[in-house]
């Protein structure tokens, strides 16, 4: 996640699995959503980003190998 030209106070990444994939481990974010819809929001320690700053989250998944299309937003 990149803040862009202005600081942000939180971030959200959304996607829908195209198949029967699941997240088995997640770090650097908090997951919500159900079924194929996934939302990952910042942790308390990595939500506030200065202009042009970056942070990352990661996950391990299981299921079929199709990749989802991600949408990133900030409040």
Tab-separated table of N, CA and C in Angstrom:
chain	number	residue	atom	x	y	z
A	1	UNK	N	0.849	-1.163	0.000
A	1	UNK	CA	0.000	0.000	0.000
A	1	UNK	C	0.890	1.219	0.000
A	2	UNK	N	0.631	2.172	-0.881
A	2	UNK	CA	1.378	3.431	-0.950
A	2	UNK	C	0.428	4.572	-0.656
A	3	UNK	N	0.881	5.523	0.176
A	3	UNK	CA	0.040	6.647	0.595
A	3	UNK	C	-0.205	7.650	-0.521
A	4	UNK	N	0.669	7.754	-1.503
A	4	UNK	CA	0.511	8.763	-2.548
A	4	UNK	C	1.062	10.105	-2.082
A	5	UNK	N	0.535	11.197	-2.617
A	5	UNK	CA	1.072	12.526	-2.328
A	5	UNK	C	0.581	13.127	-1.028
A	6	UNK	N	-0.353	12.478	-0.352
A	6	UNK	CA	-0.883	12.987	0.914
A	6	UNK	C	-0.859	11.878	1.960
A	7	UNK	N	-0.711	12.271	3.216
A	7	UNK	CA	-0.740	11.300	4.310
A	7	UNK	C	-2.128	10.665	4.401
A	8	UNK	N	-2.183	9.430	4.890
A	8	UNK	CA	-3.463	8.752	5.113
A	8	UNK	C	-3.515	8.239	6.543
A	9	UNK	N	-4.730	8.044	7.050
A	9	UNK	CA	-4.895	7.586	8.428
A	9	UNK	C	-5.455	6.174	8.507
A	10	UNK	N	-5.515	5.490	7.393
A	10	UNK	CA	-5.979	4.110	7.367
A	10	UNK	C	-6.089	3.624	5.934
A	11	UNK	N	-6.129	2.311	5.749
A	11	UNK	CA	-6.229	1.759	4.406
A	11	UNK	C	-7.062	0.485	4.436
A	12	UNK	N	-7.618	0.156	3.279
A	12	UNK	CA	-8.442	-1.031	3.104
A	12	UNK	C	-8.143	-1.629	1.741
A	13	UNK	N	-8.038	-2.952	1.684
A	13	UNK	CA	-7.874	-3.671	0.423
A	13	UNK	C	-9.025	-4.673	0.324
A	14	UNK	N	-9.720	-4.663	-0.815
A	14	UNK	CA	-10.865	-5.562	-1.043
A	14	UNK	C	-10.610	-6.436	-2.260
A	15	UNK	N	-11.112	-7.644	-2.202
A	15	UNK	CA	-11.138	-8.484	-3.382
A	15	UNK	C	-12.173	-9.593	-3.207
A	16	UNK	N	-12.506	-10.219	-4.316
A	16	UNK	CA	-13.392	-11.387	-4.310
A	16	UNK	C	-12.620	-12.541	-4.934
A	17	UNK	N	-12.567	-13.644	-4.234
A	17	UNK	CA	-11.909	-14.824	-4.785
A	17	UNK	C	-12.691	-15.309	-5.996
A	18	UNK	N	-12.006	-15.652	-7.086
A	18	UNK	CA	-12.701	-16.161	-8.264
A	18	UNK	C	-13.055	-17.643	-8.157
A	19	UNK	N	-12.594	-18.297	-7.116
A	19	UNK	CA	-12.862	-19.722	-6.939
A	19	UNK	C	-13.115	-20.032	-5.477
A	20	UNK	N	-12.604	-21.152	-5.019
A	20	UNK	CA	-12.839	-21.589	-3.638
A	20	UNK	C	-11.620	-21.349	-2.748
A	21	UNK	N	-10.854	-20.300	-2.999
A	21	UNK	CA	-9.655	-20.015	-2.222
A	21	UNK	C	-10.010	-19.567	-0.799
A	22	UNK	N	-9.058	-19.722	0.095
A	22	UNK	CA	-9.200	-19.279	1.480
A	22	UNK	C	-7.876	-18.704	1.962
A	23	UNK	N	-7.936	-17.861	2.963
A	23	UNK	CA	-6.731	-17.368	3.625
A	23	UNK	C	-6.456	-18.281	4.803
A	24	UNK	N	-5.243	-18.815	4.875
A	24	UNK	CA	-4.872	-19.683	5.983
A	24	UNK	C	-4.025	-18.953	7.017
A	25	UNK	N	-3.292	-17.921	6.607
A	25	UNK	CA	-2.523	-17.066	7.517
A	25	UNK	C	-2.520	-15.650	6.961
A	26	UNK	N	-2.535	-14.654	7.850
A	26	UNK	CA	-2.516	-13.248	7.450
A	26	UNK	C	-1.648	-12.481	8.430
A	27	UNK	N	-0.818	-11.577	7.928
A	27	UNK	CA	-0.004	-10.727	8.797
A	27	UNK	C	0.012	-9.302	8.244
A	28	UNK	N	0.096	-8.332	9.145
A	28	UNK	CA	0.147	-6.934	8.755
A	28	UNK	C	-1.197	-6.337	8.397
A	29	UNK	N	-2.297	-7.034	8.712
A	29	UNK	CA	-3.635	-6.547	8.411
A	29	UNK	C	-4.669	-7.325	9.195
A	30	UNK	N	-5.888	-6.841	9.172
A	30	UNK	CA	-7.013	-7.470	9.865
A	30	UNK	C	-8.054	-7.837	8.817
A	31	UNK	N	-8.418	-9.111	8.746
A	31	UNK	CA	-9.339	-9.607	7.733
A	31	UNK	C	-10.774	-9.565	8.225
A	32	UNK	N	-11.676	-9.255	7.297
A	32	UNK	CA	-13.103	-9.408	7.531
A	32	UNK	C	-13.733	-9.837	6.206
A	33	UNK	N	-15.015	-10.051	6.223
A	33	UNK	CA	-15.696	-10.520	5.026
A	33	UNK	C	-16.089	-11.977	5.184
A	34	UNK	N	-16.911	-12.445	4.269
A	34	UNK	CA	-17.339	-13.836	4.327
A	34	UNK	C	-17.481	-14.373	2.917
A	35	UNK	N	-17.445	-15.663	2.803
A	35	UNK	CA	-17.537	-16.293	1.493
A	35	UNK	C	-16.379	-15.869	0.615
A	36	UNK	N	-16.663	-15.503	-0.618
A	36	UNK	CA	-15.595	-15.130	-1.541
A	36	UNK	C	-15.141	-13.681	-1.369
A	37	UNK	N	-15.907	-12.853	-0.642
A	37	UNK	CA	-15.558	-11.442	-0.438
A	37	UNK	C	-14.545	-11.313	0.701
A	38	UNK	N	-13.432	-10.637	0.452
A	38	UNK	CA	-12.385	-10.453	1.450
A	38	UNK	C	-12.103	-8.963	1.598
A	39	UNK	N	-11.982	-8.510	2.836
A	39	UNK	CA	-11.546	-7.155	3.151
A	39	UNK	C	-10.402	-7.263	4.139
A	40	UNK	N	-9.298	-6.566	3.855
A	40	UNK	CA	-8.175	-6.484	4.783
A	40	UNK	C	-7.964	-5.010	5.099
A	41	UNK	N	-7.998	-4.683	6.397
A	41	UNK	CA	-7.769	-3.312	6.861
A	41	UNK	C	-6.453	-3.258	7.626
A	42	UNK	N	-5.954	-2.045	7.799
A	42	UNK	CA	-4.693	-1.860	8.509
A	42	UNK	C	-4.783	-2.344	9.953
A	43	UNK	N	-3.635	-2.707	10.490
A	43	UNK	CA	-3.474	-2.931	11.925
A	43	UNK	C	-3.365	-1.556	12.587
A	44	UNK	N	-3.442	-1.487	13.904
A	44	UNK	CA	-3.307	-0.214	14.608
A	44	UNK	C	-1.943	0.427	14.353
A	45	UNK	N	-0.920	-0.388	14.159
A	45	UNK	CA	0.450	0.125	14.037
A	45	UNK	C	0.852	0.483	12.605
A	46	UNK	N	0.076	0.152	11.570
A	46	UNK	CA	0.502	0.460	10.199
A	46	UNK	C	-0.564	1.186	9.369
A	47	UNK	N	-1.485	1.872	10.028
A	47	UNK	CA	-2.533	2.578	9.298
A	47	UNK	C	-2.189	4.013	8.937
A	48	UNK	N	-1.449	4.692	9.799
A	48	UNK	CA	-1.083	6.088	9.529
A	48	UNK	C	0.199	6.122	8.716
A	49	UNK	N	0.088	6.622	7.491
A	49	UNK	CA	1.231	6.676	6.590
A	49	UNK	C	1.467	8.106	6.145
A	50	UNK	N	2.714	8.541	6.183
A	50	UNK	CA	3.084	9.856	5.669
A	50	UNK	C	2.969	9.834	4.142
A	51	UNK	N	2.989	11.004	3.535
A	51	UNK	CA	2.954	11.094	2.073
A	51	UNK	C	4.079	10.259	1.478
A	52	UNK	N	3.767	9.479	0.473
A	52	UNK	CA	4.703	8.607	-0.252
A	52	UNK	C	5.278	7.458	0.580
A	53	UNK	N	4.754	7.245	1.777
A	53	UNK	CA	5.196	6.112	2.598
A	53	UNK	C	4.501	4.839	2.129
A	54	UNK	N	5.042	3.694	2.492
A	54	UNK	CA	4.446	2.418	2.114
A	54	UNK	C	4.345	1.499	3.320
A	55	UNK	N	3.466	0.533	3.220
A	55	UNK	CA	3.373	-0.551	4.176
A	55	UNK	C	2.935	-1.790	3.412
A	56	UNK	N	3.040	-2.924	4.032
A	56	UNK	CA	2.646	-4.168	3.364
A	56	UNK	C	1.843	-5.051	4.314
A	57	UNK	N	1.080	-5.938	3.737
A	57	UNK	CA	0.496	-7.052	4.463
A	57	UNK	C	0.739	-8.279	3.607
A	58	UNK	N	0.606	-9.430	4.194
A	58	UNK	CA	0.796	-10.655	3.437
A	58	UNK	C	-0.148	-11.734	3.918
A	59	UNK	N	-0.309	-12.746	3.078
A	59	UNK	CA	-1.149	-13.859	3.475
A	59	UNK	C	-0.723	-15.119	2.742
A	60	UNK	N	-1.053	-16.228	3.340
A	60	UNK	CA	-0.939	-17.535	2.701
A	60	UNK	C	-2.352	-18.016	2.442
A	61	UNK	N	-2.547	-18.623	1.310
A	61	UNK	CA	-3.876	-19.076	0.950
A	61	UNK	C	-3.888	-20.509	0.487
A	62	UNK	N	-5.061	-21.055	0.414
A	62	UNK	CA	-5.247	-22.399	-0.090
A	62	UNK	C	-6.383	-22.417	-1.099
A	63	UNK	N	-6.459	-23.456	-1.885
A	63	UNK	CA	-7.511	-23.576	-2.886
A	63	UNK	C	-6.935	-23.513	-4.281
A	64	UNK	N	-7.788	-23.195	-5.254
A	64	UNK	CA	-7.338	-23.127	-6.643
A	64	UNK	C	-6.383	-21.964	-6.846
A	65	UNK	N	-5.665	-21.930	-7.962
A	65	UNK	CA	-4.564	-20.985	-8.144
A	65	UNK	C	-4.921	-19.692	-8.861
A	66	UNK	N	-6.188	-19.407	-9.133
A	66	UNK	CA	-6.557	-18.166	-9.809
A	66	UNK	C	-6.291	-16.964	-8.905
A	67	UNK	N	-5.724	-15.900	-9.462
A	67	UNK	CA	-5.393	-14.699	-8.687
A	67	UNK	C	-6.575	-13.724	-8.670
A	68	UNK	N	-6.846	-13.097	-7.506
A	68	UNK	CA	-7.929	-12.117	-7.442
A	68	UNK	C	-7.471	-10.751	-7.927
A	69	UNK	N	-8.423	-9.895	-8.284
A	69	UNK	CA	-8.145	-8.487	-8.604
A	69	UNK	C	-8.339	-7.691	-7.315
A	70	UNK	N	-7.319	-6.927	-6.897
A	70	UNK	CA	-7.345	-6.192	-5.638
A	70	UNK	C	-7.777	-4.744	-5.867
A	71	UNK	N	-8.506	-4.191	-4.898
A	71	UNK	CA	-8.891	-2.782	-4.897
A	71	UNK	C	-8.393	-2.179	-3.584
A	72	UNK	N	-7.578	-1.118	-3.656
A	72	UNK	CA	-7.025	-0.469	-2.473
A	72	UNK	C	-7.664	0.902	-2.287
A	73	UNK	N	-8.062	1.219	-1.040
A	73	UNK	CA	-8.661	2.502	-0.737
A	73	UNK	C	-8.135	3.032	0.583
A	74	UNK	N	-8.278	4.327	0.810
A	74	UNK	CA	-8.005	4.933	2.108
A	74	UNK	C	-9.200	5.805	2.462
A	75	UNK	N	-9.464	5.975	3.781
A	75	UNK	CA	-10.658	6.741	4.182
A	75	UNK	C	-10.568	8.200	3.807
